[in-house]
């Protein structure tokens, strides 16, 4: 057709996305889906180098663009290095998925010591805050950025409290919900949307970390849909919130819980 242009020939710089904890589980599914949608993806991880390398390979095999960056997000220097590496390797940041999260052995509150509670909050709360800080410094129009989107990965546990398992974890995710509400309002005029997803019971390795590898078999009966969720089902919700399809959505917290 006269005057038409081949869109594939128009050179566009890709959107740059950091997925914290992108090596496994929900983070890896999000990284893979984001790459399919055209994002250049930084896959952050803490220690499992092989898992991160495998996710990078999976993206590259589909001709996507990805690199892995080891950094413990509970450390301020680690977070700063993660974002500086992204600036250097891929260019200006457009999006962040604050997905890295941790929990510890299931126990009642009266058995918890301060060190455990602090470790949980260091990753799930301080880490999420620091990553948001670095993202806002780069994306806010107030600082010369072009805007962007942040999706925080909270948890359905904020609504039930995880009694007998990990109230510290559930409370840390409550802080992530509040971070989302406050930051969404703080940067709404600066081109940044901030939203969260609350996954329910999702098939990943996190349950084994709590000491119950078969937890999904027990808890899926509590779900109105009578099944656990797949990481890809959470990733789809995250991607919707990240992209311009959700252009008028900010401060939202989306349950991805099968109705629970
Ligand atoms: P997962 O399979 O255990 O994977 C956790 C990921 O986070 C890994 O990539 C891990 O890297 C990384 N990570 C953990 N601590 C980190 C730190 N301090 N710095 C950098 N990376 C770190 O977990 P998942 O189940 O996919 O969970 C992803 C998110 O969803 C978490 O925030 C979790 O709380 C939330 N969530 C999960 C469920 C569920 O049922 N699965 C439900 C609700 C909410 P390494 O392997 O290298 O340590």
PDB file of C-alpha atoms in Angstrom, residues 7 21-22 28 35 38 91 93 122 131 138-139 143 159 167 175-177 182 190 207 211 239 242 250 254 256 260:
ATOM      1  CA  UNK A   7       6.969  -1.125  11.393  1.00  0.00           C
ATOM      2  CA  UNK A  21      14.410 -12.094  41.751  1.00  0.00           C
ATOM      3  CA  UNK A  22      13.920 -12.774  38.052  1.00  0.00           C
ATOM      4  CA  UNK A  28      11.369 -15.743  35.712  1.00  0.00           C
ATOM      5  CA  UNK A  35      10.935 -10.128  26.714  1.00  0.00           C
ATOM      6  CA  UNK A  38       9.716  -6.406  23.540  1.00  0.00           C
ATOM      7  CA  UNK A  91      20.252   2.479  28.847  1.00  0.00           C
ATOM      8  CA  UNK A  93      15.122   2.436  32.749  1.00  0.00           C
ATOM      9  CA  UNK A 122      15.424  -6.452  54.879  1.00  0.00           C
ATOM     10  CA  UNK A 131      14.576  -0.428  44.337  1.00  0.00           C
ATOM     11  CA  UNK A 138      15.673   7.567  36.984  1.00  0.00           C
ATOM     12  CA  UNK A 139      12.092   7.605  35.689  1.00  0.00           C
ATOM     13  CA  UNK A 143      14.475  14.286  37.743  1.00  0.00           C
ATOM     14  CA  UNK A 159      -5.241 -10.363  53.916  1.00  0.00           C
ATOM     15  CA  UNK A 167       3.260 -13.749  60.160  1.00  0.00           C
ATOM     16  CA  UNK A 175       4.208  -2.922  54.096  1.00  0.00           C
ATOM     17  CA  UNK A 176       4.574  -3.504  50.347  1.00  0.00           C
ATOM     18  CA  UNK A 177       0.854  -2.756  49.890  1.00  0.00           C
ATOM     19  CA  UNK A 182       1.783   5.964  49.057  1.00  0.00           C
ATOM     20  CA  UNK A 190       5.654  12.646  37.473  1.00  0.00           C
ATOM     21  CA  UNK A 207       7.059 -23.220  49.764  1.00  0.00           C
ATOM     22  CA  UNK A 211       9.917 -26.200  55.152  1.00  0.00           C
ATOM     23  CA  UNK A 239       2.593  -7.332  32.406  1.00  0.00           C
ATOM     24  CA  UNK A 242       3.303  -2.546  33.437  1.00  0.00           C
ATOM     25  CA  UNK A 250      -2.128   3.529  39.598  1.00  0.00           C
ATOM     26  CA  UNK A 254      -4.655  -6.750  42.087  1.00  0.00           C
ATOM     27  CA  UNK A 256      -4.244 -13.029  41.622  1.00  0.00           C
ATOM     28  CA  UNK A 260      -9.374 -16.388  47.805  1.00  0.00           C
TER      29      UNK A 260
END
